[in-house]
Amino acid sequence: MTAVPLPYRVVGNRAETTDTRTVELLPVGDGALPAFRPGQFAMLYAFGVGEIPVSVAGLRDGVLTHTIRGVGAVSRALCAVRPGAHVGVRGPFGTGWDLATAAGRDLLVVAGGIGLAPLRPLVQAVVSMPHRHGRLNVLIGARTPEDLLYRDELEGWARPYCGVTVDRAGTDWRGQVGVVTTLLDQATFTPHDTTAFVCGPEVMIRATARELLHRGVPARHIRVSLERNMHCATGHCGHCQLGPLLLCRDGPVVGYDRAQPLLAVREL
């Protein structure tokens, strides 16, 4: 399951932004991979080009969904696939968000840019089971209004609050401008009884975690998704090493009590 990609058929490909697309996949025949959990990732193979790790962005109705930003040869090839085409998929890999251990607690979801994609299935799961958790706050940061993902879904995530901020915007933008941590003042949560899920650029993760710690959220209840160069996805090649962690195996989701001392080491 982890060494050889299985063929999946493309059943959907829609534009999110000018360089980002959401691709929906179904297994061919009976060759389905084991069930993925929110926060895990797959290795997606564009035949004749190569493969890259991509987090799961949706898990509904047997459809495996990935949101991909076209920044390299493989990601651009995957963005270009059309319904009816096939891609290879390996997985599932890595740790998930572990939503079950946050039952009954307030939830704080903080996303930066494409980091919203791995958090989307978690938010969808919470929205579909509103009585299993406390208050849900979703805080989203993007570079510009044009870079926002899943615009048609955001209104349904406001339980009680879904906030959006951008780094820069034109005069027609009526929303907030600034870093994503500025939205924390508008969120409603009890710090000591909150579990936070954070994904985005590493500088944003560190800044968000620092602010959450300052507000009283324990480090062990701050879960972050870390990114390194994942190559084999099986913990053998060492490309994704972060100190003692191999993030394809021990991550990408880890508690900030483990991540904080590692992220504090320059160039680690």
mmCIF file of C-alpha atoms in Angstrom:
data_model
loop_
_atom_site.group_PDB
_atom_site.id
_atom_site.type_symbol
_atom_site.label_atom_id
_atom_site.label_comp_id
_atom_site.label_asym_id
_atom_site.label_seq_id
_atom_site.Cartn_x
_atom_site.Cartn_y
_atom_site.Cartn_z
ATOM 1 C CA MET A 1 0.000 0.000 0.000
ATOM 2 C CA THR A 2 2.829 2.430 0.770
ATOM 3 C CA ALA A 3 5.363 1.490 -1.904
ATOM 4 C CA VAL A 4 3.353 1.184 -5.114
ATOM 5 C CA PRO A 5 0.890 3.877 -6.257
ATOM 6 C CA LEU A 6 -2.632 2.685 -6.998
ATOM 7 C CA PRO A 7 -4.560 4.184 -9.919
ATOM 8 C CA TYR A 8 -7.273 6.707 -9.051
ATOM 9 C CA ARG A 9 -9.601 8.314 -11.571
ATOM 10 C CA VAL A 10 -10.080 12.079 -11.604
ATOM 11 C CA VAL A 11 -13.775 12.846 -11.138
ATOM 12 C CA GLY A 12 -13.498 16.579 -10.488
ATOM 13 C CA ASN A 13 -11.104 19.477 -10.958
ATOM 14 C CA ARG A 14 -12.172 22.986 -10.032
ATOM 15 C CA ALA A 15 -10.298 26.250 -9.711
ATOM 16 C CA GLU A 16 -9.866 27.766 -6.251
ATOM 17 C CA THR A 17 -7.498 30.596 -7.285
ATOM 18 C CA THR A 18 -5.402 31.404 -10.336
ATOM 19 C CA ASP A 19 -2.743 28.853 -9.341
ATOM 20 C CA THR A 20 -4.639 26.457 -7.053
ATOM 21 C CA ARG A 21 -7.113 23.714 -7.910
ATOM 22 C CA THR A 22 -9.116 21.158 -5.950
ATOM 23 C CA VAL A 23 -8.916 17.681 -7.485
ATOM 24 C CA GLU A 24 -11.329 14.871 -6.592
ATOM 25 C CA LEU A 25 -10.321 11.215 -6.993
ATOM 26 C CA LEU A 26 -12.038 7.831 -6.901
ATOM 27 C CA PRO A 27 -10.262 4.452 -6.838
ATOM 28 C CA VAL A 28 -10.235 2.390 -10.008
ATOM 29 C CA GLY A 29 -12.031 -0.924 -9.489
ATOM 30 C CA ASP A 30 -11.449 -2.528 -6.109
ATOM 31 C CA GLY A 31 -8.031 -0.963 -5.569
ATOM 32 C CA ALA A 32 -8.951 1.516 -2.853
ATOM 33 C CA LEU A 33 -6.397 2.552 -0.258
ATOM 34 C CA PRO A 34 -7.213 2.335 3.468
ATOM 35 C CA ALA A 35 -9.298 5.191 4.850
ATOM 36 C CA PHE A 36 -7.498 8.495 5.393
ATOM 37 C CA ARG A 37 -7.913 10.629 8.519
ATOM 38 C CA PRO A 38 -8.014 14.442 8.552
ATOM 39 C CA GLY A 39 -4.458 15.740 8.767
ATOM 40 C CA GLN A 40 -2.865 12.812 6.940
ATOM 41 C CA PHE A 41 -1.357 13.053 3.464
ATOM 42 C CA ALA A 42 -0.980 11.036 0.283
ATOM 43 C CA MET A 43 1.812 10.787 -2.254
ATOM 44 C CA LEU A 44 0.251 11.797 -5.577
ATOM 45 C CA TYR A 45 1.944 10.585 -8.741
ATOM 46 C CA ALA A 46 1.541 12.356 -12.077
ATOM 47 C CA PHE A 47 2.433 9.624 -14.544
ATOM 48 C CA GLY A 48 5.623 10.412 -16.428
ATOM 49 C CA VAL A 49 6.406 13.435 -14.245
ATOM 50 C CA GLY A 50 6.840 12.414 -10.600
ATOM 51 C CA GLU A 51 5.164 12.409 -7.211
ATOM 52 C CA ILE A 52 4.709 14.848 -4.341
ATOM 53 C CA PRO A 53 3.103 14.763 -0.879
ATOM 54 C CA VAL A 54 -0.310 16.430 -0.705
ATOM 55 C CA SER A 55 -2.518 16.655 2.382
ATOM 56 C CA VAL A 56 -6.065 15.371 2.242
ATOM 57 C CA ALA A 57 -8.539 18.241 1.815
ATOM 58 C CA GLY A 58 -11.766 16.239 1.805
ATOM 59 C CA LEU A 59 -13.010 12.736 2.639
ATOM 60 C CA ARG A 60 -16.706 12.652 1.827
ATOM 61 C CA ASP A 61 -18.680 9.961 -0.017
ATOM 62 C CA GLY A 62 -15.607 7.897 -0.802
ATOM 63 C CA VAL A 63 -14.038 10.739 -2.778
ATOM 64 C CA LEU A 64 -10.424 11.571 -1.955
ATOM 65 C CA THR A 65 -9.964 15.326 -2.326
ATOM 66 C CA HIS A 66 -6.726 17.302 -2.589
ATOM 67 C CA THR A 67 -6.192 21.034 -3.027
ATOM 68 C CA ILE A 68 -2.979 21.624 -4.971
ATOM 69 C CA ARG A 69 -1.038 24.803 -5.684
ATOM 70 C CA GLY A 70 0.875 24.620 -8.954
ATOM 71 C CA VAL A 71 4.407 25.691 -8.066
ATOM 72 C CA GLY A 72 6.555 22.960 -9.638
ATOM 73 C CA ALA A 73 6.519 20.461 -12.464
ATOM 74 C CA VAL A 74 4.598 17.756 -10.586
ATOM 75 C CA SER A 75 2.101 20.056 -8.886
ATOM 76 C CA ARG A 76 1.390 21.837 -12.178
ATOM 77 C CA ALA A 77 0.853 18.483 -13.894
ATOM 78 C CA LEU A 78 -1.586 17.440 -11.147
ATOM 79 C CA CYS A 79 -3.424 20.748 -11.413
ATOM 80 C CA ALA A 80 -3.823 20.124 -15.140
ATOM 81 C CA VAL A 81 -5.477 16.687 -14.894
ATOM 82 C CA ARG A 82 -9.023 16.544 -16.183
ATOM 83 C CA PRO A 83 -11.971 14.280 -15.303
ATOM 84 C CA GLY A 84 -11.427 10.822 -16.703
ATOM 85 C CA ALA A 85 -7.641 10.966 -16.389
ATOM 86 C CA HIS A 86 -5.743 8.835 -13.883
ATOM 87 C CA VAL A 87 -3.156 9.609 -11.210
ATOM 88 C CA GLY A 88 -1.270 7.343 -8.838
ATOM 89 C CA VAL A 89 -1.899 7.513 -5.093
ATOM 90 C CA ARG A 90 0.082 6.087 -2.176
ATOM 91 C CA GLY A 91 -0.986 6.318 1.440
ATOM 92 C CA PRO A 92 -2.327 7.105 3.896
ATOM 93 C CA PHE A 93 0.735 8.568 5.582
ATOM 94 C CA GLY A 94 1.475 10.441 8.789
ATOM 95 C CA THR A 95 -0.427 11.455 11.880
ATOM 96 C CA GLY A 96 -3.869 13.055 11.874
ATOM 97 C CA TRP A 97 -5.410 15.900 13.833
ATOM 98 C CA ASP A 98 -6.812 13.423 16.428
ATOM 99 C CA LEU A 99 -10.145 15.144 16.820
ATOM 100 C CA ALA A 100 -11.453 12.422 19.124
ATOM 101 C CA THR A 101 -9.236 13.522 22.036
ATOM 102 C CA ALA A 102 -10.650 17.059 21.736
ATOM 103 C CA ALA A 103 -14.234 15.932 22.424
ATOM 104 C CA GLY A 104 -16.140 18.410 24.579
ATOM 105 C CA ARG A 105 -13.499 21.116 24.240
ATOM 106 C CA ASP A 106 -13.602 24.452 22.424
ATOM 107 C CA LEU A 107 -11.863 24.199 19.055
ATOM 108 C CA LEU A 108 -9.687 26.868 17.493
ATOM 109 C CA VAL A 109 -8.685 26.307 13.872
ATOM 110 C CA VAL A 110 -6.013 28.682 12.535
ATOM 111 C CA ALA A 111 -4.977 28.486 8.875
ATOM 112 C CA GLY A 112 -2.538 30.418 6.731
ATOM 113 C CA GLY A 113 -2.784 30.257 2.934
ATOM 114 C CA ILE A 114 -2.828 26.742 1.483
ATOM 115 C CA GLY A 115 -2.657 25.519 5.106
ATOM 116 C CA LEU A 116 -6.446 25.728 5.119
ATOM 117 C CA ALA A 117 -6.610 22.621 2.897
ATOM 118 C CA PRO A 118 -5.454 20.060 5.545
ATOM 119 C CA LEU A 119 -7.800 21.692 8.067
ATOM 120 C CA ARG A 120 -10.880 21.602 5.832
ATOM 121 C CA PRO A 121 -11.863 17.950 6.535
ATOM 122 C CA LEU A 122 -11.474 18.591 10.261
ATOM 123 C CA VAL A 123 -13.809 21.600 10.087
ATOM 124 C CA GLN A 124 -16.297 19.634 7.995
ATOM 125 C CA ALA A 125 -16.288 16.824 10.568
ATOM 126 C CA VAL A 126 -16.912 19.243 13.442
ATOM 127 C CA VAL A 127 -19.704 21.055 11.597
ATOM 128 C CA SER A 128 -21.396 17.724 10.867
ATOM 129 C CA MET A 129 -21.228 16.719 14.570
ATOM 130 C CA PRO A 130 -21.833 19.994 16.447
ATOM 131 C CA HIS A 131 -22.738 18.367 19.781
ATOM 132 C CA ARG A 132 -19.452 16.506 20.190
ATOM 133 C CA HIS A 133 -17.394 19.622 20.798
ATOM 134 C CA GLY A 134 -17.611 23.068 22.287
ATOM 135 C CA ARG A 135 -17.384 26.293 20.317
ATOM 136 C CA LEU A 136 -15.731 26.236 16.905
ATOM 137 C CA ASN A 137 -13.670 29.238 15.816
ATOM 138 C CA VAL A 138 -12.040 29.240 12.380
ATOM 139 C CA LEU A 139 -9.403 31.905 11.693
ATOM 140 C CA ILE A 140 -8.128 32.210 8.126
ATOM 141 C CA GLY A 141 -5.274 34.280 6.744
ATOM 142 C CA ALA A 142 -4.427 34.740 3.065
ATOM 143 C CA ARG A 143 -2.069 36.900 1.026
ATOM 144 C CA THR A 144 -4.873 38.659 -0.868
ATOM 145 C CA PRO A 145 -8.661 38.262 -1.207
ATOM 146 C CA GLU A 146 -8.030 36.483 -4.510
ATOM 147 C CA ASP A 147 -6.015 33.800 -2.693
ATOM 148 C CA LEU A 148 -8.848 32.699 -0.385
ATOM 149 C CA LEU A 149 -9.857 29.040 -0.631
ATOM 150 C CA TYR A 150 -13.334 27.490 -0.307
ATOM 151 C CA ARG A 151 -15.166 30.817 -0.342
ATOM 152 C CA ASP A 152 -18.575 29.203 -0.779
ATOM 153 C CA GLU A 153 -18.111 27.132 2.403
ATOM 154 C CA LEU A 154 -16.906 29.724 4.899
ATOM 155 C CA GLU A 155 -20.324 30.993 5.982
ATOM 156 C CA GLY A 156 -21.267 27.509 7.173
ATOM 157 C CA TRP A 157 -18.182 27.341 9.391
ATOM 158 C CA ALA A 158 -19.195 30.237 11.663
ATOM 159 C CA ARG A 159 -19.959 28.349 14.907
ATOM 160 C CA PRO A 160 -19.731 30.848 16.515
ATOM 161 C CA TYR A 161 -17.004 32.588 14.511
ATOM 162 C CA CYS A 162 -15.230 32.303 11.180
ATOM 163 C CA GLY A 163 -12.905 35.218 10.488
ATOM 164 C CA VAL A 164 -10.822 36.097 7.454
ATOM 165 C CA THR A 165 -7.914 38.495 7.136
ATOM 166 C CA VAL A 166 -5.519 39.228 4.261
ATOM 167 C CA ASP A 167 -2.006 40.628 4.080
ATOM 168 C CA ARG A 168 -2.893 43.169 1.410
ATOM 169 C CA ALA A 169 -6.002 44.182 -0.500
ATOM 170 C CA GLY A 170 -7.438 46.720 -2.890
ATOM 171 C CA THR A 171 -9.929 49.436 -2.066
ATOM 172 C CA ASP A 172 -12.878 47.119 -2.814
ATOM 173 C CA TRP A 173 -11.995 44.770 0.082
ATOM 174 C CA ARG A 174 -14.289 45.342 3.072
ATOM 175 C CA GLY A 175 -12.722 42.751 5.345
ATOM 176 C CA GLN A 176 -9.830 42.834 7.760
ATOM 177 C CA VAL A 177 -6.198 43.404 6.770
ATOM 178 C CA GLY A 178 -3.400 42.043 8.941
ATOM 179 C CA VAL A 179 -1.839 38.841 10.220
ATOM 180 C CA VAL A 180 -4.101 35.980 11.216
ATOM 181 C CA THR A 181 -3.375 36.327 14.952
ATOM 182 C CA THR A 182 -5.254 39.658 14.957
ATOM 183 C CA LEU A 183 -8.459 37.611 14.625
ATOM 184 C CA LEU A 184 -7.969 35.989 18.031
ATOM 185 C CA ASP A 185 -9.546 38.980 19.786
ATOM 186 C CA GLN A 186 -12.822 38.251 17.985
ATOM 187 C CA ALA A 187 -12.859 34.516 18.711
ATOM 188 C CA THR A 188 -14.793 33.075 21.654
ATOM 189 C CA PHE A 189 -13.029 30.291 23.538
ATOM 190 C CA THR A 190 -11.900 29.268 27.020
ATOM 191 C CA PRO A 191 -8.089 28.944 26.782
ATOM 192 C CA HIS A 192 -7.519 26.160 29.320
ATOM 193 C CA ASP A 193 -10.374 24.156 27.766
ATOM 194 C CA THR A 194 -9.394 24.713 24.115
ATOM 195 C CA THR A 195 -7.646 22.560 21.543
ATOM 196 C CA ALA A 196 -6.027 24.495 18.706
ATOM 197 C CA PHE A 197 -5.196 23.169 15.244
ATOM 198 C CA VAL A 198 -2.700 25.269 13.289
ATOM 199 C CA CYS A 199 -1.404 24.899 9.725
ATOM 200 C CA GLY A 200 0.399 27.329 7.447
ATOM 201 C CA PRO A 201 3.873 28.772 6.843
ATOM 202 C CA GLU A 202 6.289 27.980 9.656
ATOM 203 C CA VAL A 203 6.666 31.625 10.691
ATOM 204 C CA MET A 204 2.880 31.853 11.005
ATOM 205 C CA ILE A 205 2.771 28.643 13.061
ATOM 206 C CA ARG A 206 5.361 29.974 15.507
ATOM 207 C CA ALA A 207 3.634 33.358 15.849
ATOM 208 C CA THR A 208 0.210 31.762 16.357
ATOM 209 C CA ALA A 209 1.468 29.256 18.910
ATOM 210 C CA ARG A 210 3.290 32.011 20.802
ATOM 211 C CA GLU A 211 0.090 34.057 21.005
ATOM 212 C CA LEU A 212 -1.985 31.049 22.086
ATOM 213 C CA LEU A 213 0.504 30.201 24.828
ATOM 214 C CA HIS A 214 0.365 33.811 26.001
ATOM 215 C CA ARG A 215 -3.428 33.568 26.206
ATOM 216 C CA GLY A 216 -3.274 30.389 28.290
ATOM 217 C CA VAL A 217 -3.749 27.536 25.822
ATOM 218 C CA PRO A 218 -1.441 24.701 26.999
ATOM 219 C CA ALA A 219 1.261 23.677 24.531
ATOM 220 C CA ARG A 220 0.097 20.058 24.575
ATOM 221 C CA HIS A 221 -3.306 21.227 23.309
ATOM 222 C CA ILE A 222 -1.833 23.148 20.378
ATOM 223 C CA ARG A 223 -1.460 20.830 17.375
ATOM 224 C CA VAL A 224 0.579 21.990 14.419
ATOM 225 C CA SER A 225 1.156 20.504 10.977
ATOM 226 C CA LEU A 226 4.812 20.786 9.990
ATOM 227 C CA GLU A 227 6.281 20.626 6.505
ATOM 228 C CA ARG A 228 9.637 19.308 5.367
ATOM 229 C CA ASN A 229 10.837 17.706 2.121
ATOM 230 C CA MET A 230 8.958 14.396 2.208
ATOM 231 C CA HIS A 231 10.438 12.044 -0.359
ATOM 232 C CA CYS A 232 9.775 8.372 0.441
ATOM 233 C CA ALA A 233 6.884 8.936 2.915
ATOM 234 C CA THR A 234 7.873 5.768 4.779
ATOM 235 C CA GLY A 235 10.492 7.107 7.200
ATOM 236 C CA HIS A 236 13.527 5.609 5.427
ATOM 237 C CA CYS A 237 15.199 8.347 3.355
ATOM 238 C CA GLY A 238 15.518 10.985 6.100
ATOM 239 C CA HIS A 239 14.651 13.944 3.863
ATOM 240 C CA CYS A 240 11.864 15.092 6.211
ATOM 241 C CA GLN A 241 13.895 14.886 9.429
ATOM 242 C CA LEU A 242 13.296 17.546 12.054
ATOM 243 C CA GLY A 243 15.609 16.741 14.938
ATOM 244 C CA PRO A 244 14.493 13.331 16.284
ATOM 245 C CA LEU A 245 11.285 13.391 14.198
ATOM 246 C CA LEU A 246 10.719 12.002 10.735
ATOM 247 C CA LEU A 247 7.694 14.052 9.783
ATOM 248 C CA CYS A 248 6.284 11.615 7.238
ATOM 249 C CA ARG A 249 6.037 9.080 10.063
ATOM 250 C CA ASP A 250 5.990 11.038 13.344
ATOM 251 C CA GLY A 251 4.105 13.983 11.824
ATOM 252 C CA PRO A 252 3.065 16.045 10.046
ATOM 253 C CA VAL A 253 0.742 16.763 12.976
ATOM 254 C CA VAL A 254 2.545 17.027 16.313
ATOM 255 C CA GLY A 255 1.801 18.676 19.627
ATOM 256 C CA TYR A 256 3.481 22.022 20.133
ATOM 257 C CA ASP A 257 5.028 20.744 23.334
ATOM 258 C CA ARG A 258 7.184 18.562 21.035
ATOM 259 C CA ALA A 259 7.491 21.017 18.165
ATOM 260 C CA GLN A 260 8.404 24.167 20.114
ATOM 261 C CA PRO A 261 11.979 23.234 21.118
ATOM 262 C CA LEU A 262 12.687 21.925 17.614
ATOM 263 C CA LEU A 263 11.397 25.010 15.815
ATOM 264 C CA ALA A 264 13.480 27.170 18.122
ATOM 265 C CA VAL A 265 16.710 25.721 16.645
ATOM 266 C CA ARG A 266 17.838 27.814 13.707
ATOM 267 C CA GLU A 267 18.127 25.912 10.399
ATOM 268 C CA LEU A 268 17.033 22.611 11.965
#
